[in-house]
CSV table of C-alpha atoms in Angstrom, one decimal:
chain,number,residue,atom,x,y,z
A,25,MET,CA,0.0,0.0,0.0
A,26,LEU,CA,2.9,2.4,0.8
A,27,PHE,CA,4.4,1.6,-2.5
A,28,LEU,CA,1.2,2.5,-4.3
A,29,LEU,CA,0.9,5.8,-2.5
A,30,PHE,CA,4.6,6.6,-3.3
A,31,SER,CA,3.9,5.8,-7.0
A,32,CYS,CA,0.9,8.1,-7.0
A,33,ALA,CA,3.0,10.9,-5.5
A,34,LEU,CA,5.5,10.5,-8.4
A,35,LEU,CA,2.6,10.5,-10.9
A,36,PHE,CA,1.4,13.8,-9.8
A,37,SER,CA,4.7,15.5,-9.2
A,38,SER,CA,5.0,16.8,-12.8
A,39,GLY,CA,2.9,18.2,-15.7
A,40,SER,CA,0.5,20.2,-13.5
A,41,THR,CA,0.3,23.8,-12.4
A,42,ALA,CA,-2.0,22.9,-9.4
A,43,PRO,CA,-1.3,20.4,-6.7
A,44,ALA,CA,-3.2,17.1,-6.8
A,45,VAL,CA,-6.1,17.0,-4.3
A,46,LYS,CA,-6.9,13.8,-2.6
A,47,LYS,CA,-10.6,13.4,-3.3
A,48,GLU,CA,-12.7,10.3,-3.2
A,49,VAL,CA,-15.3,10.3,-6.0
A,50,VAL,CA,-18.1,7.7,-6.5
A,51,PRO,CA,-19.1,7.8,-10.2
A,52,PRO,CA,-22.8,6.8,-10.9
A,53,ASN,CA,-21.9,3.5,-12.5
A,54,GLY,CA,-18.9,2.2,-10.7
A,55,THR,CA,-15.9,2.8,-8.4
A,56,CYS,CA,-12.2,3.3,-8.7
A,57,LEU,CA,-11.0,-0.2,-9.2
A,58,TYR,CA,-7.5,-0.1,-10.6
A,59,ASP,CA,-4.6,2.3,-10.8
A,60,GLY,CA,-4.2,4.4,-14.0
A,61,LEU,CA,-7.9,4.6,-14.8
A,62,THR,CA,-8.6,8.1,-16.1
A,63,MET,CA,-11.9,10.0,-16.2
A,64,ALA,CA,-12.8,13.5,-17.4
A,65,GLU,CA,-14.0,16.1,-14.9
A,66,LEU,CA,-17.1,17.3,-16.7
A,67,GLY,CA,-17.3,20.6,-14.8
A,68,SER,CA,-13.8,21.8,-15.9
A,69,ASP,CA,-11.9,22.0,-19.1
A,70,SER,CA,-8.5,21.5,-17.5
A,71,ALA,CA,-9.3,19.0,-14.6
A,72,TYR,CA,-9.5,15.3,-14.7
A,73,PHE,CA,-9.4,12.3,-12.4
A,74,VAL,CA,-6.8,9.5,-12.1
A,75,CYS,CA,-7.3,6.4,-10.0
A,76,CYS,CA,-4.5,5.7,-7.6
A,77,ALA,CA,-4.6,3.2,-4.7
A,78,ARG,CA,-8.4,2.9,-5.4
A,79,ILE,CA,-9.0,6.6,-4.7
A,80,TRP,CA,-9.8,9.1,-7.3
A,81,LEU,CA,-7.3,12.0,-7.4
A,82,ILE,CA,-8.1,15.2,-9.2
A,83,LYS,CA,-5.3,16.5,-11.5
A,84,TYR,CA,-5.0,19.7,-13.6
A,85,CYS,CA,-3.4,20.2,-17.0
A,86,ALA,CA,-0.6,22.7,-17.3
A,87,GLN,CA,-1.3,26.3,-17.9
A,88,GLY,CA,-2.5,26.8,-21.5
A,89,GLU,CA,-3.7,23.2,-21.9
A,90,VAL,CA,-7.1,21.6,-21.7
A,91,PHE,CA,-8.1,18.0,-21.1
A,92,ASP,CA,-9.0,16.1,-24.3
A,93,LYS,CA,-12.0,14.0,-23.2
A,94,PHE,CA,-11.6,11.7,-26.3
A,95,ASN,CA,-7.9,10.8,-26.0
A,96,LEU,CA,-7.9,11.3,-22.1
A,97,THR,CA,-4.8,13.5,-22.2
A,98,CYS,CA,-3.9,17.2,-21.9
A,99,VAL,CA,-3.5,19.1,-25.2
A,100,PRO,CA,-2.7,22.8,-26.0
A,101,SER,CA,-5.8,24.9,-25.6
A,102,ALA,CA,-4.7,27.1,-28.6
A,103,ASN,CA,-4.9,24.0,-30.8
A,104,PRO,CA,-7.8,21.9,-29.6
A,105,PRO,CA,-8.4,18.5,-31.2
A,106,SER,CA,-10.6,18.5,-34.2
A,107,SER,CA,-13.9,16.8,-33.6
A,108,CYS,CA,-17.4,16.4,-35.0
A,109,PRO,CA,-20.8,16.0,-33.3
A,110,PHE,CA,-21.2,12.4,-32.1
A,111,GLY,CA,-23.7,10.5,-34.4
A,112,ALA,CA,-23.7,13.1,-37.1
A,113,MET,CA,-24.1,11.7,-40.6
A,114,ARG,CA,-23.6,13.1,-44.1
A,115,PRO,CA,-23.0,11.9,-47.7
A,116,SER,CA,-19.6,10.8,-48.7
A,117,PRO,CA,-17.7,13.2,-51.1
A,118,ASN,CA,-16.4,10.2,-53.1
A,119,GLY,CA,-19.6,10.2,-55.2
A,120,ASP,CA,-20.6,6.6,-54.3
A,121,PRO,CA,-24.3,6.6,-53.5
A,122,ARG,CA,-23.8,3.7,-51.1
A,123,ALA,CA,-21.2,5.6,-49.1
A,124,PHE,CA,-21.8,7.8,-46.1
A,125,LEU,CA,-19.8,9.4,-43.3
A,126,ILE,CA,-20.7,9.0,-39.6
A,127,CYS,CA,-19.0,10.8,-36.7
A,128,ASP,CA,-17.7,8.6,-33.9
A,129,GLY,CA,-17.4,11.6,-31.6
A,130,HIS,CA,-13.8,12.4,-32.8
A,131,GLU,CA,-13.6,12.1,-36.5
A,132,TRP,CA,-15.6,11.2,-39.6
A,133,VAL,CA,-15.7,7.4,-40.5
A,134,LEU,CA,-16.5,6.2,-44.0
A,135,GLU,CA,-19.1,3.4,-44.1
A,136,TYR,CA,-21.2,1.8,-46.9
A,137,CYS,CA,-24.8,0.6,-47.2
A,138,LEU,CA,-25.5,-3.0,-48.0
A,139,GLN,CA,-25.7,-4.1,-51.7
A,140,GLY,CA,-28.9,-2.8,-53.3
A,141,LEU,CA,-29.2,0.1,-50.9
A,142,VAL,CA,-28.1,3.7,-51.1
A,143,TYR,CA,-27.7,6.4,-48.5
A,144,ASN,CA,-30.6,8.8,-48.2
A,145,PRO,CA,-29.4,12.1,-46.6
A,146,ASN,CA,-33.1,13.1,-46.0
A,147,THR,CA,-33.8,10.2,-43.7
A,148,GLN,CA,-30.2,9.4,-42.8
A,149,THR,CA,-30.8,5.7,-43.5
A,150,CYS,CA,-30.0,3.2,-46.2
A,151,VAL,CA,-33.0,2.7,-48.5
A,152,PRO,CA,-33.7,0.7,-51.7
A,153,GLU,CA,-31.8,2.3,-54.6
A,154,TYR,CA,-34.8,3.4,-56.7
A,155,SER,CA,-36.7,5.0,-53.8
A,156,THR,CA,-34.1,7.5,-52.9
A,157,GLU,CA,-34.8,11.2,-53.3
A,158,ARG,CA,-31.5,13.1,-53.1
A,159,PRO,CA,-31.5,16.8,-52.4
A,160,SER,CA,-29.4,19.0,-54.7
A,161,THR,CA,-27.3,20.3,-51.9
A,162,PRO,CA,-27.3,17.9,-48.9
A,163,GLN,CA,-26.2,19.4,-45.6
A,164,PRO,CA,-24.4,17.7,-42.7
A,165,SER,CA,-26.7,16.7,-39.8
A,166,THR,CA,-26.2,16.4,-36.1
A,167,LYS,CA,-29.2,14.0,-35.7
A,168,ARG,CA,-28.2,11.0,-33.7
A,169,PRO,CA,-29.1,7.7,-35.4
A,170,THR,CA,-31.0,5.1,-33.4
A,171,THR,CA,-30.5,1.4,-33.3
A,172,GLU,CA,-33.6,1.0,-35.4
A,173,ASN,CA,-32.7,3.3,-38.3
A,174,ARG,CA,-28.9,3.1,-38.2
A,175,PRO,CA,-27.4,1.3,-41.3
A,176,PHE,CA,-25.5,-1.8,-40.4
A,177,TYR,CA,-21.9,-2.3,-41.5
A,178,ASP,CA,-21.6,-3.9,-44.9
A,179,GLY,CA,-20.0,-7.4,-45.1
A,180,PRO,CA,-18.5,-9.8,-45.5
A,181,CYS,CA,-16.0,-9.6,-42.6
A,182,GLN,CA,-13.1,-11.7,-41.4
A,183,GLU,CA,-13.4,-13.4,-38.1
A,184,SER,CA,-10.5,-12.4,-35.8
A,185,ALA,CA,-9.7,-12.2,-32.2
A,186,GLY,CA,-7.9,-8.9,-33.0
A,187,ALA,CA,-9.2,-5.5,-34.2
A,188,ASP,CA,-10.3,-6.8,-37.6
A,189,GLY,CA,-13.0,-8.9,-35.8
A,190,PHE,CA,-14.6,-6.1,-33.8
A,191,ARG,CA,-16.0,-2.6,-34.6
A,192,PRO,CA,-17.6,0.1,-32.3
A,193,ASN,CA,-21.2,1.0,-32.8
A,194,PRO,CA,-21.3,4.8,-33.5
A,195,ALA,CA,-25.0,4.9,-32.5
A,196,ASP,CA,-24.6,3.4,-29.0
A,197,CYS,CA,-21.2,3.0,-27.2
A,198,ARG,CA,-22.7,0.4,-24.9
A,199,THR,CA,-22.9,-2.0,-27.8
A,200,TYR,CA,-20.4,-3.2,-30.5
A,201,PHE,CA,-20.2,-5.4,-33.6
A,202,GLN,CA,-18.4,-8.8,-33.8
A,203,CYS,CA,-17.7,-10.7,-37.0
A,204,VAL,CA,-19.4,-14.0,-36.7
A,205,HIS,CA,-19.5,-16.4,-39.7
A,206,SER,CA,-18.4,-13.5,-42.0
A,207,GLN,CA,-21.3,-11.2,-40.9
A,208,TRP,CA,-21.3,-8.3,-38.5
A,209,MET,CA,-23.4,-9.1,-35.4
A,210,LEU,CA,-24.5,-6.5,-32.8
A,211,ARG,CA,-23.5,-7.4,-29.3
A,212,ASP,CA,-24.3,-5.8,-25.9
A,213,CYS,CA,-21.8,-4.9,-23.2
A,214,GLY,CA,-22.8,-5.7,-19.6
A,215,PRO,CA,-24.7,-3.3,-17.4
A,216,GLY,CA,-22.7,-0.2,-16.5
A,217,THR,CA,-20.1,-0.8,-19.2
A,218,GLN,CA,-19.2,0.6,-22.7
A,219,TRP,CA,-17.2,-0.8,-25.6
A,220,ARG,CA,-13.6,0.3,-25.8
A,221,GLN,CA,-12.0,-0.4,-29.2
A,222,SER,CA,-8.5,0.2,-27.8
A,223,ILE,CA,-8.8,-2.9,-25.5
A,224,LEU,CA,-11.3,-4.8,-27.6
A,225,GLY,CA,-13.5,-5.2,-24.6
A,226,CYS,CA,-16.2,-3.6,-22.4
A,227,ASP,CA,-15.0,-1.2,-19.7
A,228,TYR,CA,-16.7,0.9,-17.1
A,229,PHE,CA,-19.2,3.5,-18.4
A,230,TYR,CA,-19.2,6.9,-16.6
A,231,GLY,CA,-21.9,8.6,-18.6
A,232,VAL,CA,-19.7,10.0,-21.4
A,233,CYS,CA,-19.0,7.8,-24.5
A,234,SER,CA,-15.4,7.3,-25.4
A,235,PHE,CA,-14.4,5.7,-28.7
A,236,SER,CA,-10.8,5.1,-28.0
């Protein structure tokens, strides 16, 4: 236990203009379970929490920096990370009527409708090819797609225990897609958890979706 506290002291000894404050926080969907877990402080642009010895410690970014809630790190405030509204959808500029762009909360991701379907920017869904009415100047939308109207990933896919076999669900971070028998299948994370592509597993959910 003394070793953990000493390690925490080293962790907070640099990269901060304000001293770390020992503060126990109980998130709505879990507790501080393991060292190194990081969580954004929603009430501040420069503060964040780090788990140390099973206690949440609040830490502040250096002067002139803000906390990037997507990458969970401090970045220069004069050059904030580029992002787009989570769930926003728009047609792809590549001219393919089956293609569309969907925002994962950090960047635009290119996806395709299934064969025989095209993307309709009016309804933001994949529809039969000959029933689509395309506007002359489609505009980006911030409407969040639901599980019912969200287009599925196009297949086939390659089953894999690595990143090729799993994809996040941009419409709901508490679900994910797994490649099963060459087709993408929607899976649910357990209660109080969300999908994390970086670890290819479900992790604790604190009310803010993270797609890292």
